[in-house]
mmCIF file of C-alpha atoms and ligand atoms in Angstrom:
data_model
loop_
_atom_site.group_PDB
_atom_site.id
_atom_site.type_symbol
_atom_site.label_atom_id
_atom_site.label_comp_id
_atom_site.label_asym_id
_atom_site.label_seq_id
_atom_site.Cartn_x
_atom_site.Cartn_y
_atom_site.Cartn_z
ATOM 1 C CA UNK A 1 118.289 64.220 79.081
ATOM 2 C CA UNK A 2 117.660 67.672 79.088
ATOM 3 C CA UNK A 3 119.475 69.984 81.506
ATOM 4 C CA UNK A 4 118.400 69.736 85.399
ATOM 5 C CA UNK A 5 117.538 73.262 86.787
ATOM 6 C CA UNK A 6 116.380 73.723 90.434
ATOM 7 C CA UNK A 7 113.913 76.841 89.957
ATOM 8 C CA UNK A 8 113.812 78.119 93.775
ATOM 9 C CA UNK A 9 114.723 81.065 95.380
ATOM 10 C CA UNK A 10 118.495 81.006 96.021
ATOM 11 C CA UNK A 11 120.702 83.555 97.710
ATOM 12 C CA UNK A 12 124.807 83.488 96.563
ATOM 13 C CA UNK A 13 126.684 82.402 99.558
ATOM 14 C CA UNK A 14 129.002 79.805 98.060
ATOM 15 C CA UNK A 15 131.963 79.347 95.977
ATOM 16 C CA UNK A 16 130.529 77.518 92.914
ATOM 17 C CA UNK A 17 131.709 75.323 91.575
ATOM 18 C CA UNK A 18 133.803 73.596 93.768
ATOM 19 C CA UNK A 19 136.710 71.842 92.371
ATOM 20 C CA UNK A 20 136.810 68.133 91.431
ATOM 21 C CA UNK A 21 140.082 66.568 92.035
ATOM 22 C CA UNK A 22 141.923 63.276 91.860
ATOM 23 C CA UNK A 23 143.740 62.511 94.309
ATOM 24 C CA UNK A 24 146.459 59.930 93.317
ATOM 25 C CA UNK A 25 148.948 59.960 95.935
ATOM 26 C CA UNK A 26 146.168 58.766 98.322
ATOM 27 C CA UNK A 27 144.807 55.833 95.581
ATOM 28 C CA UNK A 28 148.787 55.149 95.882
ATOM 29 C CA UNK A 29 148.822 54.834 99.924
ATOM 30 C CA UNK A 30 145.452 53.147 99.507
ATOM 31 C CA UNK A 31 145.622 50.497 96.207
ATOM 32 C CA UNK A 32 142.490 49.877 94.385
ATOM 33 C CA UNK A 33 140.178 52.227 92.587
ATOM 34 C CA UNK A 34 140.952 55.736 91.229
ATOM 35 C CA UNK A 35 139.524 58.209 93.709
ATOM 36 C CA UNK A 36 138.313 61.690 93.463
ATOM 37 C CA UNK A 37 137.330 64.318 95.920
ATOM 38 C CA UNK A 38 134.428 66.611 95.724
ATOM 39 C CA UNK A 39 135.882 69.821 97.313
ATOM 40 C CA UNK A 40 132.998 71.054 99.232
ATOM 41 C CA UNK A 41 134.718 71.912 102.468
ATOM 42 C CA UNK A 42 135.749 74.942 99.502
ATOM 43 C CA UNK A 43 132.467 76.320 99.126
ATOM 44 C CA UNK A 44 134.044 79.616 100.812
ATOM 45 C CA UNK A 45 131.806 81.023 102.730
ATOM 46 C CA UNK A 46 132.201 81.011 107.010
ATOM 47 C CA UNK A 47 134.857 78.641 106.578
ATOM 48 C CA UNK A 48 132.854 76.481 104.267
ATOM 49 C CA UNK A 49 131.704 73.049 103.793
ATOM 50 C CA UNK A 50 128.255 71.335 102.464
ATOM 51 C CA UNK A 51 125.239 73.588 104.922
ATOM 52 C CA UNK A 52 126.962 76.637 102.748
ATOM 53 C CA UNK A 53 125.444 75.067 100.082
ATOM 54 C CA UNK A 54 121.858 74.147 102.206
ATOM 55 C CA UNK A 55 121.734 77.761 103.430
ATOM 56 C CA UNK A 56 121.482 79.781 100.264
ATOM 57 C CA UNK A 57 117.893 78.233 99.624
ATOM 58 C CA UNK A 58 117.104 77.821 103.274
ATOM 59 C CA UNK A 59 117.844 81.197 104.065
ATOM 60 C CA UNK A 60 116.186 82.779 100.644
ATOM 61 C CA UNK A 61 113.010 81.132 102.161
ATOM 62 C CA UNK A 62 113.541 82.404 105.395
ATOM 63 C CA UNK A 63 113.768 86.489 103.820
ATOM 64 C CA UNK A 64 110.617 85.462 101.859
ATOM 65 C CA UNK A 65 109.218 84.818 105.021
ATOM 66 C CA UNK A 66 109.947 87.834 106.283
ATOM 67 C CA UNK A 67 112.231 86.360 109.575
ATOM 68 C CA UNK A 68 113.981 88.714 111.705
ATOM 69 C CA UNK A 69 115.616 85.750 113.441
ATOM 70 C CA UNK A 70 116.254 82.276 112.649
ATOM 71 C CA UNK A 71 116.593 79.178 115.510
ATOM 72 C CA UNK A 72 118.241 76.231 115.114
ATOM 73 C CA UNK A 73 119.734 73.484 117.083
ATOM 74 C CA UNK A 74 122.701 70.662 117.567
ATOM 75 C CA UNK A 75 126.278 70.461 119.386
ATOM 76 C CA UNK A 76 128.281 73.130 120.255
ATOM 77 C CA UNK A 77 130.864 71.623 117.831
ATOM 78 C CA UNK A 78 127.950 72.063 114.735
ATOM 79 C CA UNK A 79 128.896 73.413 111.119
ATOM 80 C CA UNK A 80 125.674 73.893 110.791
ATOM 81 C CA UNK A 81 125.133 75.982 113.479
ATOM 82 C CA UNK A 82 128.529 77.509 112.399
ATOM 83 C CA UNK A 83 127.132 78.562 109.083
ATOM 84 C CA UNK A 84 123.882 79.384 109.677
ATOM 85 C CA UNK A 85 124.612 81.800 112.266
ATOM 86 C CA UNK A 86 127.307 83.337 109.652
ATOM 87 C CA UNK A 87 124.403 83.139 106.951
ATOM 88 C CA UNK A 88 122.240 84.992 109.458
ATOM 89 C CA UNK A 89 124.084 87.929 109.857
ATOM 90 C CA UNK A 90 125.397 88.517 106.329
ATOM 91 C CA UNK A 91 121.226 88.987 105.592
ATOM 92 C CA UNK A 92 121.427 90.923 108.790
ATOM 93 C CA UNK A 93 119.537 88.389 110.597
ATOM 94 C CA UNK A 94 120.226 87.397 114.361
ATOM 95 C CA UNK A 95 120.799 83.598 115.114
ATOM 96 C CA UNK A 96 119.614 81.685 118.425
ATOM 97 C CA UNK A 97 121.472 78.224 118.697
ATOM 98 C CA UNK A 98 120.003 75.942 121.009
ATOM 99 C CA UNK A 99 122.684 73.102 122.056
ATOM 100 C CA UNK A 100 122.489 69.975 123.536
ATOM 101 C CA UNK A 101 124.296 69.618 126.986
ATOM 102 C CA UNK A 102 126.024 72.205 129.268
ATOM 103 C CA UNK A 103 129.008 74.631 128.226
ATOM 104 C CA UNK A 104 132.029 72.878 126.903
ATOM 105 C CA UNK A 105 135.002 74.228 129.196
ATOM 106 C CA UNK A 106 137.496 75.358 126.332
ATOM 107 C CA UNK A 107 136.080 77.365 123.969
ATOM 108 C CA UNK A 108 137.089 76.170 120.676
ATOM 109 C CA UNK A 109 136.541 75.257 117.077
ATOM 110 C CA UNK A 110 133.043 75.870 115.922
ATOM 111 C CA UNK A 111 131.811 76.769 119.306
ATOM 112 C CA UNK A 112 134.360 79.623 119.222
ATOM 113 C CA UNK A 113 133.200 80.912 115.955
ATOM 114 C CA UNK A 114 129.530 81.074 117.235
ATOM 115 C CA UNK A 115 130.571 83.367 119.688
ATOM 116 C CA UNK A 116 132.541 85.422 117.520
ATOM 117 C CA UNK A 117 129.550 85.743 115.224
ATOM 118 C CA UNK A 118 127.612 86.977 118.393
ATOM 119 C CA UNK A 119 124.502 84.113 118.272
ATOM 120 C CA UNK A 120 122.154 83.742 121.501
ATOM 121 C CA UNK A 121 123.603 80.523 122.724
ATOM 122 C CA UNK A 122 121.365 77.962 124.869
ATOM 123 C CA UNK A 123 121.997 74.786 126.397
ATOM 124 C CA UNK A 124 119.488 72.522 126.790
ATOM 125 C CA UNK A 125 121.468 70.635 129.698
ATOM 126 C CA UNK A 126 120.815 67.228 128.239
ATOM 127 C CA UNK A 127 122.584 65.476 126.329
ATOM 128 C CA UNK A 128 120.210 64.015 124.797
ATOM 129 C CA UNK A 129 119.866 64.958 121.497
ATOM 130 C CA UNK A 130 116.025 64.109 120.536
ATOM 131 C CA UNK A 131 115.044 66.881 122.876
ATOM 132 C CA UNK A 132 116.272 69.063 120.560
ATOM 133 C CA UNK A 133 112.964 69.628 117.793
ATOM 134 C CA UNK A 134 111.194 70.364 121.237
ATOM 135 C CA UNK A 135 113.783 72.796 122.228
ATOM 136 C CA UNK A 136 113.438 75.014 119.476
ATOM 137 C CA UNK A 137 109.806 75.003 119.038
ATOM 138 C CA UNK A 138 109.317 76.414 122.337
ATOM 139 C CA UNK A 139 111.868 78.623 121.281
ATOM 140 C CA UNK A 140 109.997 80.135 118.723
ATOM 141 C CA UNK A 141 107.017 80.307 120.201
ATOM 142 C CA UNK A 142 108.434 82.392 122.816
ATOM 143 C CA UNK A 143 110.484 84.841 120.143
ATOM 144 C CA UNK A 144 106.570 84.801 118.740
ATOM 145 C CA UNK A 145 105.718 86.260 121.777
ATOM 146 C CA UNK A 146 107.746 88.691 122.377
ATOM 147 C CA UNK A 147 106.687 90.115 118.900
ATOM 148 C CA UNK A 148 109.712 88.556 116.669
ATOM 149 C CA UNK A 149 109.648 86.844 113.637
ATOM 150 C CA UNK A 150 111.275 83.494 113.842
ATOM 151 C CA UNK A 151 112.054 81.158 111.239
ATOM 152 C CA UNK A 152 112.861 77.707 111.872
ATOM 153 C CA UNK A 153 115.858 75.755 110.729
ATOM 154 C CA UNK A 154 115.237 72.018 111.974
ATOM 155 C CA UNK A 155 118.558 70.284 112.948
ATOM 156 C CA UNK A 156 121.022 69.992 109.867
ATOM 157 C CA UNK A 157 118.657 72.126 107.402
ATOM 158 C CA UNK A 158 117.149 68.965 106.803
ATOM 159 C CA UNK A 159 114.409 70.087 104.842
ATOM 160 C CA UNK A 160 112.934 69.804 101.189
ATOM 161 C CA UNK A 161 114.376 73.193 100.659
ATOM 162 C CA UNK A 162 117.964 72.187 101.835
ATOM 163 C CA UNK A 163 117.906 69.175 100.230
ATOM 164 C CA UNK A 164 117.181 71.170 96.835
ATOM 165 C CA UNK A 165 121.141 72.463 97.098
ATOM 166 C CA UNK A 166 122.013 68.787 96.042
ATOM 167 C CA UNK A 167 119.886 68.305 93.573
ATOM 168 C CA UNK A 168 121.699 71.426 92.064
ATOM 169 C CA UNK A 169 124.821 70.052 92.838
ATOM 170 C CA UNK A 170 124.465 66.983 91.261
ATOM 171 C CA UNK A 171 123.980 68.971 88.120
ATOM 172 C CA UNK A 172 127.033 70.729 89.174
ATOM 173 C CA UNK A 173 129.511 67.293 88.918
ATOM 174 C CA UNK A 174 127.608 66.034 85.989
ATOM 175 C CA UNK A 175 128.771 69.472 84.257
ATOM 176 C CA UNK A 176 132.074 69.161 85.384
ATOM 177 C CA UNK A 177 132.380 64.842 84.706
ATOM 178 C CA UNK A 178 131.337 65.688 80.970
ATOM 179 C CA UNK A 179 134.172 68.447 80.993
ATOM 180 C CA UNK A 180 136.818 66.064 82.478
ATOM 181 C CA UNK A 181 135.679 63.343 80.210
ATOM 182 C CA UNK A 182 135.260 61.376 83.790
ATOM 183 C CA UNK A 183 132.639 58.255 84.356
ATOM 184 C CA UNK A 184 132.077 57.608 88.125
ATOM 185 C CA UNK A 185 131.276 54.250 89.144
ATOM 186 C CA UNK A 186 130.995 55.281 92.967
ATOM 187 C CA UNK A 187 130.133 58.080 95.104
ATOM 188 C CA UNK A 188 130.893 58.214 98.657
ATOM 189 C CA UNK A 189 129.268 60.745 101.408
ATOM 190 C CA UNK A 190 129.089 61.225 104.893
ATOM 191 C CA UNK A 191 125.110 61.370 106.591
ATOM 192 C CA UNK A 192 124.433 62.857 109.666
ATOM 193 C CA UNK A 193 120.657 64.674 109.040
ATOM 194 C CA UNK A 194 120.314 62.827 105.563
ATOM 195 C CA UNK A 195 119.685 66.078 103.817
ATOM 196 C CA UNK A 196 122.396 65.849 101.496
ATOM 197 C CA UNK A 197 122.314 62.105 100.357
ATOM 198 C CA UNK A 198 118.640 62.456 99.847
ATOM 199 C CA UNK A 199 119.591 65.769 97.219
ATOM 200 C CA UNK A 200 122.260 63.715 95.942
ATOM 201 C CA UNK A 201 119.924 60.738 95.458
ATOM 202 C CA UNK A 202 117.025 62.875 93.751
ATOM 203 C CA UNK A 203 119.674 64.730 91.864
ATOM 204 C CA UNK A 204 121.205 60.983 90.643
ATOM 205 C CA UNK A 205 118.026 59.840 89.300
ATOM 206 C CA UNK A 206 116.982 63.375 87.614
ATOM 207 C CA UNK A 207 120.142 63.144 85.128
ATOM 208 C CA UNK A 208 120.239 59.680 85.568
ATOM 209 C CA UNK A 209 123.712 59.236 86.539
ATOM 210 C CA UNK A 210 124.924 55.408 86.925
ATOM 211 C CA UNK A 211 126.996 55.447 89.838
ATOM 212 C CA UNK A 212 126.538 53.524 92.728
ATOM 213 C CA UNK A 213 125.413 56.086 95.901
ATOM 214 C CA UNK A 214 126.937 55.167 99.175
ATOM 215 C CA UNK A 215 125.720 56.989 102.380
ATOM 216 C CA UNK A 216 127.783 56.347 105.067
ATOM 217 C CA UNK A 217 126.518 56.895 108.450
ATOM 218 C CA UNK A 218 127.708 58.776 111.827
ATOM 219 C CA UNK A 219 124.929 59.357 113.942
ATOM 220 C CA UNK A 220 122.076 57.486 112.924
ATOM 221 C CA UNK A 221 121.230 53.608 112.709
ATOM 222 C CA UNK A 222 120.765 52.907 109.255
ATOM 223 C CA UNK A 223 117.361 51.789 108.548
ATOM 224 C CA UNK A 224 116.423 55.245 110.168
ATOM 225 C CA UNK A 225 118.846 57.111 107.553
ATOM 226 C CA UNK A 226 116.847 54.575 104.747
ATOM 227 C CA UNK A 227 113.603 56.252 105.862
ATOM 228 C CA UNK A 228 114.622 59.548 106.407
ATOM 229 C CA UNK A 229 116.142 59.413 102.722
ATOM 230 C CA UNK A 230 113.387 57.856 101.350
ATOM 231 C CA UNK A 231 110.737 60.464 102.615
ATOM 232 C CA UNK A 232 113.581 63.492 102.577
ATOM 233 C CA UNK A 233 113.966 62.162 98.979
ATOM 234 C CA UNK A 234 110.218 61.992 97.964
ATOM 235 C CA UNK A 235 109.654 65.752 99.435
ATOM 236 C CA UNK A 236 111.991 67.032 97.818
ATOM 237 C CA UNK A 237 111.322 65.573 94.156
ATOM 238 C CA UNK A 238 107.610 66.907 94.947
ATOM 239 C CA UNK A 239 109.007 70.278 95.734
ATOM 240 C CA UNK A 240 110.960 70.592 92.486
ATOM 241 C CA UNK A 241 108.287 68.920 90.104
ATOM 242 C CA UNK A 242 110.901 66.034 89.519
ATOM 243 C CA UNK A 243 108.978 62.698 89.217
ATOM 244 C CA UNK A 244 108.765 60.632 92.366
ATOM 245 C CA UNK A 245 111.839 58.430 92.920
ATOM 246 C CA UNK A 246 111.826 55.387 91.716
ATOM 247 C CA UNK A 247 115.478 53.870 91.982
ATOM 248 C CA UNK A 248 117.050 51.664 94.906
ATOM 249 C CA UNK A 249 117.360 53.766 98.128
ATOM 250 C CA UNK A 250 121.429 54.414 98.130
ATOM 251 C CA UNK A 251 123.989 51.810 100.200
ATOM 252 C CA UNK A 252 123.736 53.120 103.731
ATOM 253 C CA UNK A 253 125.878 51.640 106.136
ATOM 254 C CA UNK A 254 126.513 52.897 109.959
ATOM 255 C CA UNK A 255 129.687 50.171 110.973
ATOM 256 C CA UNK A 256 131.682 53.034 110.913
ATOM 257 C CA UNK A 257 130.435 55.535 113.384
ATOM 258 C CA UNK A 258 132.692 54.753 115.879
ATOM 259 C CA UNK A 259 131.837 55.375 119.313
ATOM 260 C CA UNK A 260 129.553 57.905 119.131
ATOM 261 C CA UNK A 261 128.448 60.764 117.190
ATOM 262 C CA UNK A 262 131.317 63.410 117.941
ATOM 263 C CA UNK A 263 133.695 60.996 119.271
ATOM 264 C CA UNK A 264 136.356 60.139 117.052
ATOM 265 C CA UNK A 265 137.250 56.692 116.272
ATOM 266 C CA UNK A 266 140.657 55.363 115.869
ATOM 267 C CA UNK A 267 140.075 54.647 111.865
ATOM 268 C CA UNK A 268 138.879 58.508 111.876
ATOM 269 C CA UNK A 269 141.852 59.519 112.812
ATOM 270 C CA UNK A 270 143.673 57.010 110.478
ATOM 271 C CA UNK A 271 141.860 58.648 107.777
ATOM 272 C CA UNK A 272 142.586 62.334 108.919
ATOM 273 C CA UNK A 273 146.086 61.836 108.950
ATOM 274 C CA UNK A 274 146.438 59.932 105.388
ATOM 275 C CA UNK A 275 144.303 62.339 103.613
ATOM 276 C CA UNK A 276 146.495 65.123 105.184
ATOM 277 C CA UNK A 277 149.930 63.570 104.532
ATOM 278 C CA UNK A 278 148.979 62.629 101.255
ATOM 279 C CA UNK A 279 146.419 65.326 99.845
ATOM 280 C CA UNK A 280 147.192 68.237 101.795
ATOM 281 C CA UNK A 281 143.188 67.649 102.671
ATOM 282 C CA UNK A 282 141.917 68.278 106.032
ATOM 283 C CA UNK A 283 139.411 65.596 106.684
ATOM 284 C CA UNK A 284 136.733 66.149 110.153
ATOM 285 C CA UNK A 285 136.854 64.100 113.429
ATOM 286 C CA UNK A 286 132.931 63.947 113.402
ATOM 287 C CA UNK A 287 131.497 63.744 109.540
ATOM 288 C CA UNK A 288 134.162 63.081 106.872
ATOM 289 C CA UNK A 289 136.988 61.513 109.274
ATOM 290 C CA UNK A 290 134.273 58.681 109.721
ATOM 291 C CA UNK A 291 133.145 58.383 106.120
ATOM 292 C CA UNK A 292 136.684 58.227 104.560
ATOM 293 C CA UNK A 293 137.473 55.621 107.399
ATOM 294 C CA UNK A 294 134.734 53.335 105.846
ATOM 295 C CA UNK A 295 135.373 54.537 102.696
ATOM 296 C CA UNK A 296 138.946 52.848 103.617
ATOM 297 C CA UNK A 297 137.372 49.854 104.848
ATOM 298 C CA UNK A 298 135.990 49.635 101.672
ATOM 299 C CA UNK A 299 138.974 49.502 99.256
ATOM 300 C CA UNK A 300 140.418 47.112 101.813
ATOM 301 C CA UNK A 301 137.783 44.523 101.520
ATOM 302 C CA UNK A 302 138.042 44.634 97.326
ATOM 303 C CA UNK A 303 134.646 46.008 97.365
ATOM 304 C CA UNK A 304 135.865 48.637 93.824
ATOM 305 C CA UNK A 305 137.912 47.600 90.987
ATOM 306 C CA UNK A 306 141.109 48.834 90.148
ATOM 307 C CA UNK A 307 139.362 50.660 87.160
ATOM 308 C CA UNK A 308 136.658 52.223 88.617
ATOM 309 C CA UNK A 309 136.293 55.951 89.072
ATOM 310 C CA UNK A 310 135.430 56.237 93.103
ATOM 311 C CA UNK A 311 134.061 59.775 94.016
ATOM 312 C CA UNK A 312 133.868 61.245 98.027
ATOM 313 C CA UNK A 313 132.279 63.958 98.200
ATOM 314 C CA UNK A 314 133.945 66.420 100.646
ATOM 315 C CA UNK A 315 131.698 67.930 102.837
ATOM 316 C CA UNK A 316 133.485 70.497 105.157
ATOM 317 C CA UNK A 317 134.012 70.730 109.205
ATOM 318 C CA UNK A 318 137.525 71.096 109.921
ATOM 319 C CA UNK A 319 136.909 73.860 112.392
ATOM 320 C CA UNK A 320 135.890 70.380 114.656
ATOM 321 C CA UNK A 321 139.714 69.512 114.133
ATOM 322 C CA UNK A 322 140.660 72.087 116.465
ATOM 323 C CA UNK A 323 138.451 70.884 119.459
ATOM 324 C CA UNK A 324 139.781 67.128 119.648
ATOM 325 C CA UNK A 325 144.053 67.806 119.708
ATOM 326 C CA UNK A 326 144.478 65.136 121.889
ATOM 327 C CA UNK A 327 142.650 62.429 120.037
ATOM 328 C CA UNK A 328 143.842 63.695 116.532
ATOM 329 C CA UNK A 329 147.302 63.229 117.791
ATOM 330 C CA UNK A 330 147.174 60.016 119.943
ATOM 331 C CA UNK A 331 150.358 57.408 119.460
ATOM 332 C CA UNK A 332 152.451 60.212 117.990
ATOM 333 C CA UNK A 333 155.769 61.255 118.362
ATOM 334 C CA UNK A 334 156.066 64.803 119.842
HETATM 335 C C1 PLP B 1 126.254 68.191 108.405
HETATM 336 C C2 PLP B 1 127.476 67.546 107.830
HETATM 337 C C3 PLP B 1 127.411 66.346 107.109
HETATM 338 C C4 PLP B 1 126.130 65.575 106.951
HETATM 339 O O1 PLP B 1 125.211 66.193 106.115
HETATM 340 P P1 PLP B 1 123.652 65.882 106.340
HETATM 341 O O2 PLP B 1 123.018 66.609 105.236
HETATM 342 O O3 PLP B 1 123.300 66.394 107.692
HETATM 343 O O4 PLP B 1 123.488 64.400 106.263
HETATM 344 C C5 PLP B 1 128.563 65.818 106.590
HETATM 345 N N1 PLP B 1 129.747 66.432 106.766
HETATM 346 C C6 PLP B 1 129.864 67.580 107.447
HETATM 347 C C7 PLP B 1 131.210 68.158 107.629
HETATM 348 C C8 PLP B 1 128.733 68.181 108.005
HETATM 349 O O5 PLP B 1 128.858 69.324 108.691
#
């Protein structure tokens, strides 16, 4: 197999690599299979996590382009709005975030760092999140207008490009697996835009990697995250020259989304607090909270063998910690 390279423009925002732990005194609390984290909520930059990673091709295409500005769009609590914004001014860019809803009333978390960072904020006042694509199309039509140079980032930096950081990350565990001497039978990762499972699932089949993908769902239904992967994944293979994939779409499952997207669930929290009092690990209410808690549900139900090598991949966003106290803390002693 000779050595995957992802030949597209990059920029260097992250800390690469990011380190691959075990984590034993949560396989302890837990039983079952060995389990390893993927640290990128460590890629550094902005206070981290996996659109760091997204953003240094996303953003090399959007200099190529020649963008004075870049738009994109989500929740007030987004870490990809979060980084993107940071992203944007590093290249001395200027960021409009569109966001569904009205104002939240505190301030907080990754809303707080978009202000710091001095983005144009909108709200939409809807909460409904579909409206969003719309929102920042007309968006950059009227930036267009007034004689700027938009680029657009759709929701998540769910694009071919994006998806490309993966794919290169993919190559980044298989490097450090061979070092480690490590054979994973598993890897676990939160979706939300798909971008990332579909690199992860291009990447898989490029170095053909035998592990088992899981994409566990916290937004979207998951025959929609099957076809967004699917056609994410096939883009993105075209984009690199990689051959078309072939192999079984990844296990996508959304019975652990809880609520609603952004609302954390009582296993979330579970999961936040075990990871923490074992690990030292900051999980996320919205993303990873949700993924570990089926990741949980999991090892519960005997799905892995005690001898199996169980990867999650890490993916960032515990700025969002700071915006949900009460929920985080619920049942506790003061
Ligand atoms: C955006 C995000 C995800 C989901 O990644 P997608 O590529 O949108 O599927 C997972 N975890 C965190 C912390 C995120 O911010």
């Amino acid at each position: 197999m000779p050595p995957l390279t992802v030949a597209l423009p990059r920029l260097s925002l992250a800390q690469l690599p990011t380190p691959l732990e075990e984590t034993p005194r949560l396989r302890a609390a837990l039983g079952g299979p060995r389990l390893w984290f993927k640290r990128d909520d460590l890629t550094g930059f902005a206070l981290g996590g996996n659109k760091v990673r997204k953003l240094e091709f996303v953003m090399a295409e959007a200099l190529a382009a020649g963008a004075d500005v870049v738009v994109s769009a989500a929740g007030p609590q987004s870490n990809h709005l979060r980084a993107t914004a940071a992203a944007a001014r590093k290249l001395g860019l200027e960021a409009v975030l569109i966001m569904h809803g009205a104002p939240p009333l505190a301030v907080q978390g990754n809303h707080l760092l978009d202000r710091l960072l001095g983005a144009t904020i909108r709200f939409t006042g809807s909460t409904d999140r579909s409206q969003l694509d719309a929102a920042i199309a007309a968006e950059a039509e009227a930036l267009r207008r007034a004689g700027r140079r938009p680029f657009v980032i759709p929701r998540g930096g769910a694009t071919p490009t994006g998806s490309a950081a993966y794919v290169a990350a993919v190559a980044e565990l298989e490097a450090q697996c061979q070092a480690q001497g490590l054979r994973l039978d598993h890897l676990v990762v939160a979706v939300g835009s798909c971008g990332t499972l579909a690199g992860l699932w291009v990447g898989q089949q490029a170095v053909a990697a035998p592990y088992r993908l899981w994409g566990l769902s916290v937004s979207r239904p998951a025959a929609e995250c099957a076809e967004r992967v699917a056609s994410l994944g096939a883009a993105t293979a075209r984009l690199l020259g990689l051959p078309a994939p072939e192999a079984p779409l990844p296990t996508l499952d959304d019975a652990y989304l809880g609520p609603a997207y952004g609302v954390p669930s009582s296993a979330a929290v579970e999961a936040i607090r075990l990871v923490a009092r074992t690990e030292g690990i900051f999980l996320d209410p919205v993303y990873t909270g949700k993924a570990f808690a089926g990741l949980m549900a999991l090892i519960r139900r005997g799905v892995f063998r005690a001898d199996e090598n169980v990867l999650f991949w890490h993916t960032g966003g515990a700025p969002a910690l700071f915006a949900h106290p009460a929920a985080l803390l619920a049942g506790e002693d003061e």
